[in-house]
mmCIF file of C-alpha atoms and ligand atoms in Angstrom:
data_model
loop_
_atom_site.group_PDB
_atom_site.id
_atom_site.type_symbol
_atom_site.label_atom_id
_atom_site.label_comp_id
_atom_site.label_asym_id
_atom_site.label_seq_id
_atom_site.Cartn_x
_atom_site.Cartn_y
_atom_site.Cartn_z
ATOM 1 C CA UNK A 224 0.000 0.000 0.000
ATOM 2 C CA UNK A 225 1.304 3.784 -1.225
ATOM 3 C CA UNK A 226 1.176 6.194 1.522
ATOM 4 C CA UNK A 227 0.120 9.852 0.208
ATOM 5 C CA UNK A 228 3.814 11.042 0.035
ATOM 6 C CA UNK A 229 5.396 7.763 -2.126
ATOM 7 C CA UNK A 230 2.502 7.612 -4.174
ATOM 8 C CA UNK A 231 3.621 8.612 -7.612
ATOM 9 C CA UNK A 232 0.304 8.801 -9.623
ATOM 10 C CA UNK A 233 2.354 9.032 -13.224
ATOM 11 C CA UNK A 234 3.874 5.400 -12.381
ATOM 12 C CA UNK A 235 0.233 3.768 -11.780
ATOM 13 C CA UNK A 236 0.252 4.361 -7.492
ATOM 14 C CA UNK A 237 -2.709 3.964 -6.284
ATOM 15 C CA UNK A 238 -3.366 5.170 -2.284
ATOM 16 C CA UNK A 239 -4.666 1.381 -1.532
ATOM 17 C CA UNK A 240 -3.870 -1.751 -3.206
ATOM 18 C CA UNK A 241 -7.321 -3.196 -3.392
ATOM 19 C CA UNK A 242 -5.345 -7.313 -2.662
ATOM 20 C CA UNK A 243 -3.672 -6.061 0.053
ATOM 21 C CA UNK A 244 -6.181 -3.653 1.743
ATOM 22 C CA UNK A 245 -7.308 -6.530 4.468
ATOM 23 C CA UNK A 246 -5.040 -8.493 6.442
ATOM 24 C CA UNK A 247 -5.028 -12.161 6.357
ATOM 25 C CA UNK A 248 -4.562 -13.804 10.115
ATOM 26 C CA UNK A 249 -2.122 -16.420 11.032
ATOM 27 C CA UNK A 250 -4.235 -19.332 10.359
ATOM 28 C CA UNK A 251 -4.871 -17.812 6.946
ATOM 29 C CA UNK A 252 -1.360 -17.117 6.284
ATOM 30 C CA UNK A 253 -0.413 -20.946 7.328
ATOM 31 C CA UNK A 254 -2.872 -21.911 4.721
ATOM 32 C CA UNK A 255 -1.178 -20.045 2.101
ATOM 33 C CA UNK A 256 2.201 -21.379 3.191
ATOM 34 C CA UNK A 257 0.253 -25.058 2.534
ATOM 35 C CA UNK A 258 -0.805 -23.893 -0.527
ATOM 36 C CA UNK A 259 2.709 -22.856 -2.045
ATOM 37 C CA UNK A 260 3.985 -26.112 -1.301
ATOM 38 C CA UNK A 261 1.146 -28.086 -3.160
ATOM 39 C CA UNK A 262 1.203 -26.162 -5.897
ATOM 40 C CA UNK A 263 -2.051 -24.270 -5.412
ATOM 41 C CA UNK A 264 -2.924 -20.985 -5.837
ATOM 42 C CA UNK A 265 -5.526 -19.589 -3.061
ATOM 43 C CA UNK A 266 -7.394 -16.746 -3.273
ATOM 44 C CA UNK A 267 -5.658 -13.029 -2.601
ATOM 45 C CA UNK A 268 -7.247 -11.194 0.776
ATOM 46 C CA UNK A 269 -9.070 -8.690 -1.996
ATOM 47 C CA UNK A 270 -10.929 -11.759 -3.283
ATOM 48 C CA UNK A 271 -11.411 -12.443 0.082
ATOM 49 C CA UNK A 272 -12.276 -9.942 1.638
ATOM 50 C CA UNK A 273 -15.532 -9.820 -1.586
ATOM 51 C CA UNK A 274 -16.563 -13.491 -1.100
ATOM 52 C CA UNK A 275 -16.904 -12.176 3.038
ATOM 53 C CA UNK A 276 -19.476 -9.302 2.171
ATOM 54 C CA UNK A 277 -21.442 -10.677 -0.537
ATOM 55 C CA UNK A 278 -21.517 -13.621 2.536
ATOM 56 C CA UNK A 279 -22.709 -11.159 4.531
ATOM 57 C CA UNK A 280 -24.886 -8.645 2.346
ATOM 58 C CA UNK A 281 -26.914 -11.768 1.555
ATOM 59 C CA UNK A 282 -27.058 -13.422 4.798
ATOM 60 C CA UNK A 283 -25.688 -16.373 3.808
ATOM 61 C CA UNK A 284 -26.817 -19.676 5.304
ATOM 62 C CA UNK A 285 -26.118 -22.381 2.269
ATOM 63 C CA UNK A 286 -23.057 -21.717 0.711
ATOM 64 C CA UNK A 287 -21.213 -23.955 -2.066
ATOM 65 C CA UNK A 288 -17.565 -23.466 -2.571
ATOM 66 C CA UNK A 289 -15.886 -25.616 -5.760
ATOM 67 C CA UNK A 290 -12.076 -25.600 -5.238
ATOM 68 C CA UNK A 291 -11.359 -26.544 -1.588
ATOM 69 C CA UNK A 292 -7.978 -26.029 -1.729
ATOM 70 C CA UNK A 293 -6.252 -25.500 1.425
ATOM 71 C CA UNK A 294 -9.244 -23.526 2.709
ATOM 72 C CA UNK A 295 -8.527 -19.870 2.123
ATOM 73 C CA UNK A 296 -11.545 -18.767 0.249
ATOM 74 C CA UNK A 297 -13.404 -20.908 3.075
ATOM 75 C CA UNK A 298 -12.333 -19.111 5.795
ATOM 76 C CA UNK A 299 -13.639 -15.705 4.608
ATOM 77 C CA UNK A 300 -16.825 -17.407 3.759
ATOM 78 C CA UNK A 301 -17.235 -19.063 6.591
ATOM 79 C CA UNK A 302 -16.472 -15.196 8.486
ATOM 80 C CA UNK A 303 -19.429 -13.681 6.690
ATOM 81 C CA UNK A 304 -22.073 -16.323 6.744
ATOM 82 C CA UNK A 305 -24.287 -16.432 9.379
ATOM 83 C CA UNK A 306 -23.490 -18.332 12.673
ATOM 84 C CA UNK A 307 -25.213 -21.485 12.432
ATOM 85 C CA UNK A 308 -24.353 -21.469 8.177
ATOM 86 C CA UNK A 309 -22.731 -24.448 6.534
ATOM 87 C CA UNK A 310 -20.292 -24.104 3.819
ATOM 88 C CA UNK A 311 -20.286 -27.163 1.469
ATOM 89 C CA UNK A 312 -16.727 -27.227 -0.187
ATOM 90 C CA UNK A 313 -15.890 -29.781 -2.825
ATOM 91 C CA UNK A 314 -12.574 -30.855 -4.352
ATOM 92 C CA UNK A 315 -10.882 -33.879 -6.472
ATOM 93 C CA UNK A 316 -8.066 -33.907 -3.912
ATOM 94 C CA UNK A 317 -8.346 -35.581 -0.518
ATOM 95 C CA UNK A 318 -4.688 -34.197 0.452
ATOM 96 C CA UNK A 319 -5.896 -30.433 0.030
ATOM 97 C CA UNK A 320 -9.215 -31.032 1.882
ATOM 98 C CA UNK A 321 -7.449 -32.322 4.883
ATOM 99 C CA UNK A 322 -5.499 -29.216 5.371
ATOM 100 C CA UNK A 323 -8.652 -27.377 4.740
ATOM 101 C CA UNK A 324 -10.280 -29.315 7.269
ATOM 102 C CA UNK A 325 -7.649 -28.436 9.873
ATOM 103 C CA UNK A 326 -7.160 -24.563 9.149
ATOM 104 C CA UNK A 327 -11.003 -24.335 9.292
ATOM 105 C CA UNK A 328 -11.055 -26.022 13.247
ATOM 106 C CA UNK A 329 -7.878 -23.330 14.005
ATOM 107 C CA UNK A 330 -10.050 -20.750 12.845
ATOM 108 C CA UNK A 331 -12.659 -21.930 15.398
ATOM 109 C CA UNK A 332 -15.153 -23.597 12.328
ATOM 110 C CA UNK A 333 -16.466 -27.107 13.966
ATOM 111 C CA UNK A 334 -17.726 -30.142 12.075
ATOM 112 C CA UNK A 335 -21.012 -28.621 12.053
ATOM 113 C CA UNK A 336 -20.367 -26.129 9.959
ATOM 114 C CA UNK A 337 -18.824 -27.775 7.380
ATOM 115 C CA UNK A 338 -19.661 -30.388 4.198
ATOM 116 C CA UNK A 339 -16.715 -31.331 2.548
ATOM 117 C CA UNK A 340 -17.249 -33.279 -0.348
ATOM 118 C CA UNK A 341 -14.276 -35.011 -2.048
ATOM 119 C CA UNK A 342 -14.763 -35.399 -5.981
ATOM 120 C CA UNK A 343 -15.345 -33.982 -9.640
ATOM 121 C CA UNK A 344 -17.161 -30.080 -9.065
ATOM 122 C CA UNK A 345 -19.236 -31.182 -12.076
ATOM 123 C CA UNK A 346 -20.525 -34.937 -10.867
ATOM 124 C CA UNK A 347 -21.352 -33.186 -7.246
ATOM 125 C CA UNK A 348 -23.156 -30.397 -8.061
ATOM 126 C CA UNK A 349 -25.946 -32.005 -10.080
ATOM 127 C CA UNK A 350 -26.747 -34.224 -6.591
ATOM 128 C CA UNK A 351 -27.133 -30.350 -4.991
ATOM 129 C CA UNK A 352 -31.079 -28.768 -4.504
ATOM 130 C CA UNK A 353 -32.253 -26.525 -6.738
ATOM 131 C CA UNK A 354 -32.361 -23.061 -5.276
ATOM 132 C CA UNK A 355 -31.172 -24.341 -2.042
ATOM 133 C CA UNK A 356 -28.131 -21.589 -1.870
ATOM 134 C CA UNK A 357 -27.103 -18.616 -1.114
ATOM 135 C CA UNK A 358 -23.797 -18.348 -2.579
ATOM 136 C CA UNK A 359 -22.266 -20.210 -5.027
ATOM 137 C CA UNK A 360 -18.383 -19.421 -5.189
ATOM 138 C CA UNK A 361 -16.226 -21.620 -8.028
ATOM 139 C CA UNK A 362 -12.728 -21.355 -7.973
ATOM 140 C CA UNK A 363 -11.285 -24.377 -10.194
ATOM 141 C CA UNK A 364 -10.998 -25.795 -13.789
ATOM 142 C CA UNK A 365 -11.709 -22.585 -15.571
ATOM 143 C CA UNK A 366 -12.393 -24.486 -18.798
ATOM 144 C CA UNK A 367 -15.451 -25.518 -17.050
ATOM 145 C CA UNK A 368 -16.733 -22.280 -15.929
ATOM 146 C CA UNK A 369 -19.416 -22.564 -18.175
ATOM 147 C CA UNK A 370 -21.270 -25.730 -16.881
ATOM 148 C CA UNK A 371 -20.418 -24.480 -13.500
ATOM 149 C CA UNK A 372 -22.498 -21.307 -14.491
ATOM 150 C CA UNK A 373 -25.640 -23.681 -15.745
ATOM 151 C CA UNK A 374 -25.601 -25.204 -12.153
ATOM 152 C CA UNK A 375 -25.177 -22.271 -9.674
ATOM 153 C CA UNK A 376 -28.032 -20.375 -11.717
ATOM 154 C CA UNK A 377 -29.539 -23.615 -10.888
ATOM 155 C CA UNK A 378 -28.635 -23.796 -7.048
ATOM 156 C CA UNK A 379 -29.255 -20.475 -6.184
ATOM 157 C CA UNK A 380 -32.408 -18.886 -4.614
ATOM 158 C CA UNK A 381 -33.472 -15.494 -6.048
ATOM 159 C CA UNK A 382 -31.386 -12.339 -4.607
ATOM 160 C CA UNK A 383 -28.300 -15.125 -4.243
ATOM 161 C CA UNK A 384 -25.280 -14.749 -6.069
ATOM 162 C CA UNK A 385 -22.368 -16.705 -8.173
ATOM 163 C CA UNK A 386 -19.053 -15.612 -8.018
ATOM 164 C CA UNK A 387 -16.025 -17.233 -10.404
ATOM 165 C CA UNK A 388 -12.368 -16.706 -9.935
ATOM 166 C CA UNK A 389 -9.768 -15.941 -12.574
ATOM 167 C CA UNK A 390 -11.202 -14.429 -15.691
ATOM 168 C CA UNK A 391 -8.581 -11.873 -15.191
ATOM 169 C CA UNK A 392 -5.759 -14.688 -14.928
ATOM 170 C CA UNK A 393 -2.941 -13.513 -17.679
ATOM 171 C CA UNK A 394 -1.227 -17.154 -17.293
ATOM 172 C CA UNK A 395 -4.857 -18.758 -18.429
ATOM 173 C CA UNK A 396 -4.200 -21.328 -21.236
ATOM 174 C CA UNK A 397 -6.099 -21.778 -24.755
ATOM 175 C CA UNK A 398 -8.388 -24.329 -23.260
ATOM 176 C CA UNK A 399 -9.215 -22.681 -20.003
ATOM 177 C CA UNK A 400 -9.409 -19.099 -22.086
ATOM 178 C CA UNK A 401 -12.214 -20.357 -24.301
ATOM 179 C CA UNK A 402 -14.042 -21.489 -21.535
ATOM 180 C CA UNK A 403 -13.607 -18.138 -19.168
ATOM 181 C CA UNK A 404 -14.279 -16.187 -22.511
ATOM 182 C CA UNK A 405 -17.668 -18.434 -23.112
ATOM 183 C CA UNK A 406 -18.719 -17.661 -19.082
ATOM 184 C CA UNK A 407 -18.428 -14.026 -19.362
ATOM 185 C CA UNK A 408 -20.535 -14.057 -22.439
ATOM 186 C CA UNK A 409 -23.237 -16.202 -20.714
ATOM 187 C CA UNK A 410 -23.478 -13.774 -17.875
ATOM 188 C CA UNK A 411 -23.509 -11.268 -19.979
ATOM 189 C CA UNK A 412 -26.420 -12.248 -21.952
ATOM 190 C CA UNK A 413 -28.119 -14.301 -19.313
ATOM 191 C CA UNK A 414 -31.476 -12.060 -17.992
ATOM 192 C CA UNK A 415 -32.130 -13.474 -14.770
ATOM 193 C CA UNK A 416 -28.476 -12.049 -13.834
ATOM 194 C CA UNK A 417 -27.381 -8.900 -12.531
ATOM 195 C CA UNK A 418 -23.398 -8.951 -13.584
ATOM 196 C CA UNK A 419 -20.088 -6.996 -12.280
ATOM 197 C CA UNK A 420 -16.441 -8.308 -12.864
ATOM 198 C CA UNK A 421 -14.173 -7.195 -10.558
ATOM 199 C CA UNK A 422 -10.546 -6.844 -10.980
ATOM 200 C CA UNK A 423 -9.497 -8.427 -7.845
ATOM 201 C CA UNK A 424 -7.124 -11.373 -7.501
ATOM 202 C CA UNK A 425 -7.187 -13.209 -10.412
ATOM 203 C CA UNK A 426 -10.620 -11.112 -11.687
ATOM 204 C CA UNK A 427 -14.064 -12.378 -10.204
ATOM 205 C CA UNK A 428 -16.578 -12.691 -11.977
ATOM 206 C CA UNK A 429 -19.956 -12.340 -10.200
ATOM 207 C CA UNK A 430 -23.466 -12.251 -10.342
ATOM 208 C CA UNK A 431 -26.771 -11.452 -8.696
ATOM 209 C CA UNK A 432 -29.582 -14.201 -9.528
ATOM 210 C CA UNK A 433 -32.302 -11.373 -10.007
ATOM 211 C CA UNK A 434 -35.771 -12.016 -8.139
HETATM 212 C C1 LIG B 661 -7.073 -22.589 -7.023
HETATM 213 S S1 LIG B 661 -7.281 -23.960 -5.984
HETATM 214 C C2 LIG B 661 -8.547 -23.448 -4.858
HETATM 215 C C3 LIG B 661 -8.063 -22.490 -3.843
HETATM 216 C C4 LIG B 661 -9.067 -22.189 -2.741
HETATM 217 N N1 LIG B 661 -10.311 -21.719 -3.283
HETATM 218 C C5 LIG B 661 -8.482 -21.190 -1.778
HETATM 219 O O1 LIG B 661 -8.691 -19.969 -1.940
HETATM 220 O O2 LIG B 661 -7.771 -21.607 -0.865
HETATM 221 C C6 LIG B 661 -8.176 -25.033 -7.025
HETATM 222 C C7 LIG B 661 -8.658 -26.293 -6.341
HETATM 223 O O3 LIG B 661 -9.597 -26.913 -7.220
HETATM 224 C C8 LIG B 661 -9.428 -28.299 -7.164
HETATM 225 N N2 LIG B 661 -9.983 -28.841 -8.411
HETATM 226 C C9 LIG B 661 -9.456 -28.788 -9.660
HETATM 227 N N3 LIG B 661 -10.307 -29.323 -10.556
HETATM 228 C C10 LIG B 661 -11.407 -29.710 -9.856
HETATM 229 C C11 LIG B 661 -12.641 -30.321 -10.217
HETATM 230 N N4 LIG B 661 -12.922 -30.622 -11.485
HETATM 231 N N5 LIG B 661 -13.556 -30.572 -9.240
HETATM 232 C C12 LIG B 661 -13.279 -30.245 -7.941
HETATM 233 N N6 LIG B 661 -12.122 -29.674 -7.548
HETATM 234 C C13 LIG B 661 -11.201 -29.392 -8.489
HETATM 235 C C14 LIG B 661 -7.935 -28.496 -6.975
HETATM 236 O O4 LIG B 661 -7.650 -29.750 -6.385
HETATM 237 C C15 LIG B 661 -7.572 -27.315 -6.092
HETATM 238 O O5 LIG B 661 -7.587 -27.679 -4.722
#
């Protein structure tokens, strides 16, 4: 973060970095460590920090999250929902959701706030209730985005919302392009959905599924 007297508004300084603006914790910052040495990439504390107050801006109760990982995104999900919500978090890798599983009981989450699923985002979801969600955040396979879109419309109750990470991600490859490309066109042109993309992180796609 620039103060007011290093900022220098010619190089691109900004006052606040909007990744860095909140703080991550120790338990979130132990995660992250996990993360670097699996190889995978968790969300920044500005993506954060957004899944926490759409959390809390829609009360959220019933919350999906595809892309365990080592439980960053979690954590600030878990921090806005309401008390007695459960976050269901699915993932293909057993290793990742057992670190998850211990950074969310350091952060004070029990067992009864928690469903994690282990397998294939796409093979889960389907077994999910229709509009039986609050919050559907997806943060894996971004070649997939687009049938991930098809079942969060699906999941979510009116006034809930979708979020996707990484349309912004400059390292995205041809396959996971086309399908990040085909998901912002969807929500684009998709009526029941109020859209914003916002450049935090890896750029997050969301939407409001409109009453
Ligand atoms: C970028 S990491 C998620 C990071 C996590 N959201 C966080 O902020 O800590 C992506 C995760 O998605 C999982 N994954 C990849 N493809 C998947 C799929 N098809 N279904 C479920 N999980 C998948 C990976 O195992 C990995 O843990």
């Amino acid at each position: 973060m620039n103060g007011p007297e290093t900022r220098d508004p010619a190089a691109g300084d900004t006052l606040v970095d909007a990744d860095s603006f909140l703080a991550e914790d120790d338990v979130m910052r132990d995660a992250r460590s996990a993360a670097a040495v699996l190889g995978c990439d968790p969300v920044s504390a500005g993506v954060g920090g957004a899944l926490r107050f759409v959390a809390v801006a829609v009360r959220a109760r019933a919350v999906v999250e595809i892309g365990t990982g080592t439980g960053l995104s979690g954590m600030w999900l878990l921090r806005g929902m309401v008390p007695d919500g459960t976050l269901t978090s699915i993932d293909v890798e057993p290793e990742h959701q057992r670190i998850a599983r211990a950074a969310f009981r350091a952060a004070g989450h029990g067992p009864s706030r928690l469903r994690l699923i282990n397998g294939m985002g796409l093979e889960v979801l389907p077994r999910l209730t229709d509009g039986g969600y609050d919050l559907v955040f997806v943060d894996s396979s971004p070649a997939d985005h687009p049938r991930y879109l098809d079942e969060a419309v699906r999941l979510l109750r009116p006034g809930g919302v979708v979020a996707l990470h990484g349309t912004l991600d400059p390292r995205a490859g041809a396959s996971a392009v086309a399908g990040l490309l085909e998901c912002a066109r969807q929500v684009r042109e998709d009526d029941r959905l109020a859209p914003a993309l916002l450049p935090l992180g890896l750029g997050l796609l969301a939407a409001v599924k409109q009453s």
